[in-house]
Amino acid sequence: MTPALVCERLVKRYGDKTVVDRVGFHIDEGEAYGLLGPNGAGKTTTISMLVGLLRPDEGTVRVGGIDVGEDPVAAKRLIGYVPQEIALYPELTARENLRYFGRLYGLPRRELTSRIGEVLDLVGLTDRGDDKVGTYSGGMKRRTNIAVALLHRPRLLILDEPTVGVDPQSRVAILDRVEALVGEGMSLLYTSHYMEEVERVCTRVGIIDRGRVVADGTKRELVAELGGTDRVELTLDGDVTAAAEKLRAVEGVSESVVTGSSSIRLLVAGGRHLLPALLAAIGDAGAVTGVEVVEPDLEAAFLHLTGSTLRD
Amino acid sequence: MGKSTLRALLVVGGHELRSRLRDGTAPLIALVAPILLATLFGLALGGDDDPPLKATIGVVDLDGGEFPASVQREALNTDELKGVLTFRQYPDEAAARSAVDGGESGAALVFPAGFSEGVGAGRGGQVSVLESPESPLAGVVARSMVDRISALVQARTLAVRASLEAGVPADRVQLFVEENGAAGPALSLVGDPVSGGKVDLAVHYGAGMAVMFAFFVVGTTARSLLTERQNGTLDRMRAAPIPLWTALVGKSAVGFGLALLSMCATWLSSVLIFGASWGDPLGVFPLLLAHVFAATAIVMLVASRAKTDAQADGYTLGVAFVFAFLGGSIVPAYNLPEWLRGVSLITPNGWVSAGLSELAGTGAGPSAVLVPIAVVTGIGLVAGTVALLGFRKGRFA
Ligand SMILES: Nc1ncnc2c1ncn2[C@@H]1O[C@H](COP(=O)(O)OP(=O)(O)OP(=O)(O)O)[C@@H](O)[C@H]1O
Ligand SMILES: [Mg+2]
């Protein structure tokens, strides 16, 4: 079976800065693939090359077996692309926006009207479809942004952080729709700052850091790389920076990062047994108010591979 | 180009046109503003009390012979000068000078005493011209008449000398020469006197505004392209299964069409309101068409260097005004300093204005504007090519 997407050794440079450095991965037909990476890792730049908006300096992209560089029009027909920023005409209604882009994707007029009804229903905006997009809330704009990409029933859906600024309820609704579409056989490329979204929707994950894919596999495979390392979440009152510094020196601690004004995340080999040593190391830098030891998970794998947290 | 590409172009163009109509910029910038300004300028500066195409030329006839009289008769009968030229007689050069300085006559011709006799006898003669900078047209006509007269006088002098040398008796020479073809002064002033940019000011301002607003009209399209880039909708269009250039070309086509409509409407309004002809429509239309093409390409080129829509607006405004000024769209080129007149020919405006002078001023046919059309089209091709290359490198992306 032809993979939905294959990209190989993609390179993009701006001046002497290489922002995408030999990125390669593949997405099988019907598979949901997540691309995880901190801010500025090169996710959007990679996606721009996948959907034919940006010409790679090196490397190739094939969508459904079609080379994007050679036959961009045919390749783009297979892709539904949801840009990271809202890309809609604020002075038009959602229906008018959908009609315009639907026509650009070559949908015949007759079919278009009913299809617009379907996608509006899909994103839960049926009763607001005739209001100007400029009057929408952030979440409604996001949902319309997604609806546009679904009009032509793409084989591969590419979502670049589709849930930013969406309230938890709508986010769940969006994830449900996306899962349903994958269930119906659509392939998916998903980037997000929310680990739990990627964990829920995607079966395979690529981790990208400073322009490079540092790991790629199923959740289970990535976590296995951690070996016996546990994730420890500490809550404390006091100087978190100083505490994190002290913890880093403890034997068995491989990562120690500040995740909030009173929280620290650690990667610890043989977690539980090391707890007394950890508490002792903090000493007078702060008073520990909470400790949580978590089985190895994607969050831990991410920290292990990139030395940073996903959200900052 | 495939059917689906054509359809995509129509979708983009239709969308662009609808937004131009919806926000009201199209009717305002393409129709209301240029027609209004052309009309106001025409009314304020065209004026019908002293239409620039009328020339009064003073005559000081110290000769009293047959030559000055027939020169005036012939000039008045010349088709091109009928209704344009009036002669006014003055007793001496001083009177003519003060009439020219005072504006009563635009220029004056002085025939010295014994002029006819001198010419008849083969000695030649000198006619002098009095001019004033206020009436360039009269000066041009008068000088051109003198050129013709000198040519005639020279021919006549030669003929008389030749006859004398051939042995024709002196008292029969004049008759002999006239019988043998070098007859009285037959003036032909075809075209020449009024060529060189002196057209009715209503035509000048109408054309000037049309030419300048073509840039503004296309500018709104450039602006919308940049707005769409900022909105992200341009990327959405570029991600659609259509060639990348569809957005640029579809939108430019609308700018082109609206600018052409704008120019034609201003042309029509000028004809209807002032009754002023811009010349043979078969020459005018291709000239306007070429200009719209060049303006579209130039505006797209400068817009391709802009980062925001406000910047695109600024660039368009700058180019439109600088070109309008240099190209004589605002101030007639003949009122510009000499060195600027040459500069006007680097702008499409200058060539259109020169072409229209040719068409409106002399009534020449379409063939007279082939060079301006070719040059303006060439300017458009160069600018368009550079703009497209920039686009391929990822501008507008
Ligand atoms: N046009 C550009 N010119 C120069 N540098 C750029 C350009 N576009 C992106 N970059 C740089 O490339 C790097 C990757 O940017 P990109 O937008 O791909 O990151 P990202 O992973 O999508 O980040 P985020 O999670 O914040 O959306 C950044 O350092 C960015 O500054
Ligand atoms: Mg991004």
PDB file of N, CA, C and O in Angstrom, chain A residues 71 73-74 77 102-108, chain B residues 1-13 240-247:
ATOM      1  N   ASP A  71       4.522  17.217  -9.295  1.00  0.00           N
ATOM      2  CA  ASP A  71       3.132  17.459  -9.663  1.00  0.00           C
ATOM      3  C   ASP A  71       2.378  18.031  -8.471  1.00  0.00           C
ATOM      4  O   ASP A  71       1.554  17.355  -7.856  1.00  0.00           O
ATOM      5  N   VAL A  73       0.003  20.120  -8.115  1.00  0.00           N
ATOM      6  CA  VAL A  73      -1.455  20.250  -8.159  1.00  0.00           C
ATOM      7  C   VAL A  73      -2.122  18.930  -7.781  1.00  0.00           C
ATOM      8  O   VAL A  73      -3.045  18.889  -6.956  1.00  0.00           O
ATOM      9  N   ALA A  74      -1.618  17.831  -8.341  1.00  0.00           N
ATOM     10  CA  ALA A  74      -2.215  16.523  -8.042  1.00  0.00           C
ATOM     11  C   ALA A  74      -1.999  16.159  -6.575  1.00  0.00           C
ATOM     12  O   ALA A  74      -2.891  15.610  -5.917  1.00  0.00           O
ATOM     13  N   ARG A  77      -4.281  18.044  -4.150  1.00  0.00           N
ATOM     14  CA  ARG A  77      -5.668  17.591  -4.171  1.00  0.00           C
ATOM     15  C   ARG A  77      -5.929  16.592  -3.037  1.00  0.00           C
ATOM     16  O   ARG A  77      -7.057  16.467  -2.562  1.00  0.00           O
ATOM     17  N   GLY A 102     -13.992  26.168  -1.343  1.00  0.00           N
ATOM     18  CA  GLY A 102     -14.533  24.973  -1.990  1.00  0.00           C
ATOM     19  C   GLY A 102     -14.438  25.075  -3.503  1.00  0.00           C
ATOM     20  O   GLY A 102     -14.066  24.121  -4.192  1.00  0.00           O
ATOM     21  N   ARG A 103     -14.752  26.258  -4.030  1.00  0.00           N
ATOM     22  CA  ARG A 103     -14.665  26.470  -5.478  1.00  0.00           C
ATOM     23  C   ARG A 103     -13.207  26.363  -5.939  1.00  0.00           C
ATOM     24  O   ARG A 103     -12.929  25.809  -6.991  1.00  0.00           O
ATOM     25  N   LEU A 104     -12.300  26.905  -5.123  1.00  0.00           N
ATOM     26  CA  LEU A 104     -10.878  26.815  -5.487  1.00  0.00           C
ATOM     27  C   LEU A 104     -10.407  25.365  -5.535  1.00  0.00           C
ATOM     28  O   LEU A 104      -9.531  25.015  -6.315  1.00  0.00           O
ATOM     29  N   TYR A 105     -11.006  24.528  -4.673  1.00  0.00           N
ATOM     30  CA  TYR A 105     -10.634  23.113  -4.677  1.00  0.00           C
ATOM     31  C   TYR A 105     -11.384  22.347  -5.751  1.00  0.00           C
ATOM     32  O   TYR A 105     -11.259  21.126  -5.846  1.00  0.00           O
ATOM     33  N   GLY A 106     -12.182  23.078  -6.532  1.00  0.00           N
ATOM     34  CA  GLY A 106     -12.815  22.467  -7.691  1.00  0.00           C
ATOM     35  C   GLY A 106     -14.098  21.719  -7.392  1.00  0.00           C
ATOM     36  O   GLY A 106     -14.542  20.908  -8.199  1.00  0.00           O
ATOM     37  N   LEU A 107     -14.720  21.977  -6.237  1.00  0.00           N
ATOM     38  CA  LEU A 107     -15.994  21.309  -5.958  1.00  0.00           C
ATOM     39  C   LEU A 107     -17.093  21.950  -6.802  1.00  0.00           C
ATOM     40  O   LEU A 107     -17.193  23.169  -6.864  1.00  0.00           O
ATOM     41  N   PRO A 108     -17.900  21.122  -7.452  1.00  0.00           N
ATOM     42  CA  PRO A 108     -18.989  21.684  -8.260  1.00  0.00           C
ATOM     43  C   PRO A 108     -20.034  22.367  -7.369  1.00  0.00           C
ATOM     44  O   PRO A 108     -20.261  21.951  -6.228  1.00  0.00           O
TER      45      PRO A 108
ATOM     46  N   MET B   1      -3.146  26.005 -21.063  1.00  0.00           N
ATOM     47  CA  MET B   1      -3.792  26.146 -19.752  1.00  0.00           C
ATOM     48  C   MET B   1      -5.062  25.302 -19.714  1.00  0.00           C
ATOM     49  O   MET B   1      -5.897  25.388 -20.595  1.00  0.00           O
ATOM     50  N   GLY B   2      -5.161  24.481 -18.692  1.00  0.00           N
ATOM     51  CA  GLY B   2      -6.289  23.564 -18.601  1.00  0.00           C
ATOM     52  C   GLY B   2      -7.585  24.256 -18.211  1.00  0.00           C
ATOM     53  O   GLY B   2      -7.593  25.411 -17.784  1.00  0.00           O
ATOM     54  N   LYS B   3      -8.663  23.507 -18.388  1.00  0.00           N
ATOM     55  CA  LYS B   3      -9.975  24.060 -18.065  1.00  0.00           C
ATOM     56  C   LYS B   3     -10.083  24.363 -16.577  1.00  0.00           C
ATOM     57  O   LYS B   3     -10.673  25.356 -16.172  1.00  0.00           O
ATOM     58  N   SER B   4      -9.474  23.491 -15.760  1.00  0.00           N
ATOM     59  CA  SER B   4      -9.613  23.682 -14.312  1.00  0.00           C
ATOM     60  C   SER B   4      -8.821  24.902 -13.853  1.00  0.00           C
ATOM     61  O   SER B   4      -9.223  25.605 -12.929  1.00  0.00           O
ATOM     62  N   THR B   5      -7.686  25.163 -14.525  1.00  0.00           N
ATOM     63  CA  THR B   5      -6.912  26.354 -14.183  1.00  0.00           C
ATOM     64  C   THR B   5      -7.699  27.609 -14.531  1.00  0.00           C
ATOM     65  O   THR B   5      -7.758  28.563 -13.762  1.00  0.00           O
ATOM     66  N   LEU B   6      -8.311  27.583 -15.702  1.00  0.00           N
ATOM     67  CA  LEU B   6      -9.111  28.728 -16.131  1.00  0.00           C
ATOM     68  C   LEU B   6     -10.246  28.980 -15.140  1.00  0.00           C
ATOM     69  O   LEU B   6     -10.535  30.108 -14.759  1.00  0.00           O
ATOM     70  N   ARG B   7     -10.843  27.871 -14.695  1.00  0.00           N
ATOM     71  CA  ARG B   7     -11.944  27.985 -13.746  1.00  0.00           C
ATOM     72  C   ARG B   7     -11.439  28.588 -12.427  1.00  0.00           C
ATOM     73  O   ARG B   7     -12.061  29.460 -11.839  1.00  0.00           O
ATOM     74  N   ALA B   8     -10.253  28.141 -12.003  1.00  0.00           N
ATOM     75  CA  ALA B   8      -9.674  28.669 -10.765  1.00  0.00           C
ATOM     76  C   ALA B   8      -9.401  30.167 -10.911  1.00  0.00           C
ATOM     77  O   ALA B   8      -9.649  30.948  -9.985  1.00  0.00           O
ATOM     78  N   LEU B   9      -8.914  30.569 -12.097  1.00  0.00           N
ATOM     79  CA  LEU B   9      -8.662  31.993 -12.335  1.00  0.00           C
ATOM     80  C   LEU B   9      -9.963  32.786 -12.211  1.00  0.00           C
ATOM     81  O   LEU B   9      -9.991  33.877 -11.634  1.00  0.00           O
ATOM     82  N   LEU B  10     -11.036  32.218 -12.763  1.00  0.00           N
ATOM     83  CA  LEU B  10     -12.329  32.901 -12.688  1.00  0.00           C
ATOM     84  C   LEU B  10     -12.810  32.992 -11.246  1.00  0.00           C
ATOM     85  O   LEU B  10     -13.356  34.017 -10.830  1.00  0.00           O
ATOM     86  N   VAL B  11     -12.584  31.924 -10.479  1.00  0.00           N
ATOM     87  CA  VAL B  11     -13.005  31.938  -9.073  1.00  0.00           C
ATOM     88  C   VAL B  11     -12.243  33.032  -8.323  1.00  0.00           C
ATOM     89  O   VAL B  11     -12.834  33.854  -7.618  1.00  0.00           O
ATOM     90  N   VAL B  12     -10.914  33.071  -8.523  1.00  0.00           N
ATOM     91  CA  VAL B  12     -10.092  34.084  -7.848  1.00  0.00           C
ATOM     92  C   VAL B  12     -10.512  35.486  -8.309  1.00  0.00           C
ATOM     93  O   VAL B  12     -10.716  36.391  -7.493  1.00  0.00           O
ATOM     94  N   GLY B  13     -10.655  35.645  -9.618  1.00  0.00           N
ATOM     95  CA  GLY B  13     -11.019  36.948 -10.161  1.00  0.00           C
ATOM     96  C   GLY B  13     -12.393  37.401  -9.676  1.00  0.00           C
ATOM     97  O   GLY B  13     -12.579  38.549  -9.290  1.00  0.00           O
ATOM     98  N   ALA B 240      -4.058  25.250  -2.336  1.00  0.00           N
ATOM     99  CA  ALA B 240      -5.132  24.608  -3.113  1.00  0.00           C
ATOM    100  C   ALA B 240      -4.545  23.958  -4.371  1.00  0.00           C
ATOM    101  O   ALA B 240      -3.471  24.350  -4.822  1.00  0.00           O
ATOM    102  N   PRO B 241      -5.238  22.956  -4.911  1.00  0.00           N
ATOM    103  CA  PRO B 241      -4.708  22.247  -6.086  1.00  0.00           C
ATOM    104  C   PRO B 241      -4.845  23.064  -7.369  1.00  0.00           C
ATOM    105  O   PRO B 241      -5.553  22.686  -8.297  1.00  0.00           O
ATOM    106  N   ILE B 242      -4.171  24.198  -7.403  1.00  0.00           N
ATOM    107  CA  ILE B 242      -4.147  25.067  -8.582  1.00  0.00           C
ATOM    108  C   ILE B 242      -2.719  25.587  -8.704  1.00  0.00           C
ATOM    109  O   ILE B 242      -1.996  25.597  -7.710  1.00  0.00           O
ATOM    110  N   PRO B 243      -2.311  26.011  -9.899  1.00  0.00           N
ATOM    111  CA  PRO B 243      -0.933  26.516 -10.019  1.00  0.00           C
ATOM    112  C   PRO B 243      -0.701  27.705  -9.083  1.00  0.00           C
ATOM    113  O   PRO B 243      -1.619  28.483  -8.819  1.00  0.00           O
ATOM    114  N   LEU B 244       0.521  27.835  -8.597  1.00  0.00           N
ATOM    115  CA  LEU B 244       0.835  28.867  -7.608  1.00  0.00           C
ATOM    116  C   LEU B 244       0.548  30.279  -8.101  1.00  0.00           C
ATOM    117  O   LEU B 244       0.205  31.160  -7.326  1.00  0.00           O
ATOM    118  N   TRP B 245       0.706  30.493  -9.419  1.00  0.00           N
ATOM    119  CA  TRP B 245       0.544  31.853  -9.940  1.00  0.00           C
ATOM    120  C   TRP B 245      -0.922  32.262 -10.094  1.00  0.00           C
ATOM    121  O   TRP B 245      -1.225  33.402 -10.429  1.00  0.00           O
ATOM    122  N   THR B 246      -1.846  31.327  -9.847  1.00  0.00           N
ATOM    123  CA  THR B 246      -3.260  31.634 -10.068  1.00  0.00           C
ATOM    124  C   THR B 246      -3.715  32.853  -9.265  1.00  0.00           C
ATOM    125  O   THR B 246      -4.425  33.719  -9.784  1.00  0.00           O
ATOM    126  N   ALA B 247      -3.293  32.915  -8.001  1.00  0.00           N
ATOM    127  CA  ALA B 247      -3.737  34.025  -7.159  1.00  0.00           C
ATOM    128  C   ALA B 247      -3.244  35.353  -7.718  1.00  0.00           C
ATOM    129  O   ALA B 247      -4.009  36.313  -7.867  1.00  0.00           O
TER     130      ALA B 247
END
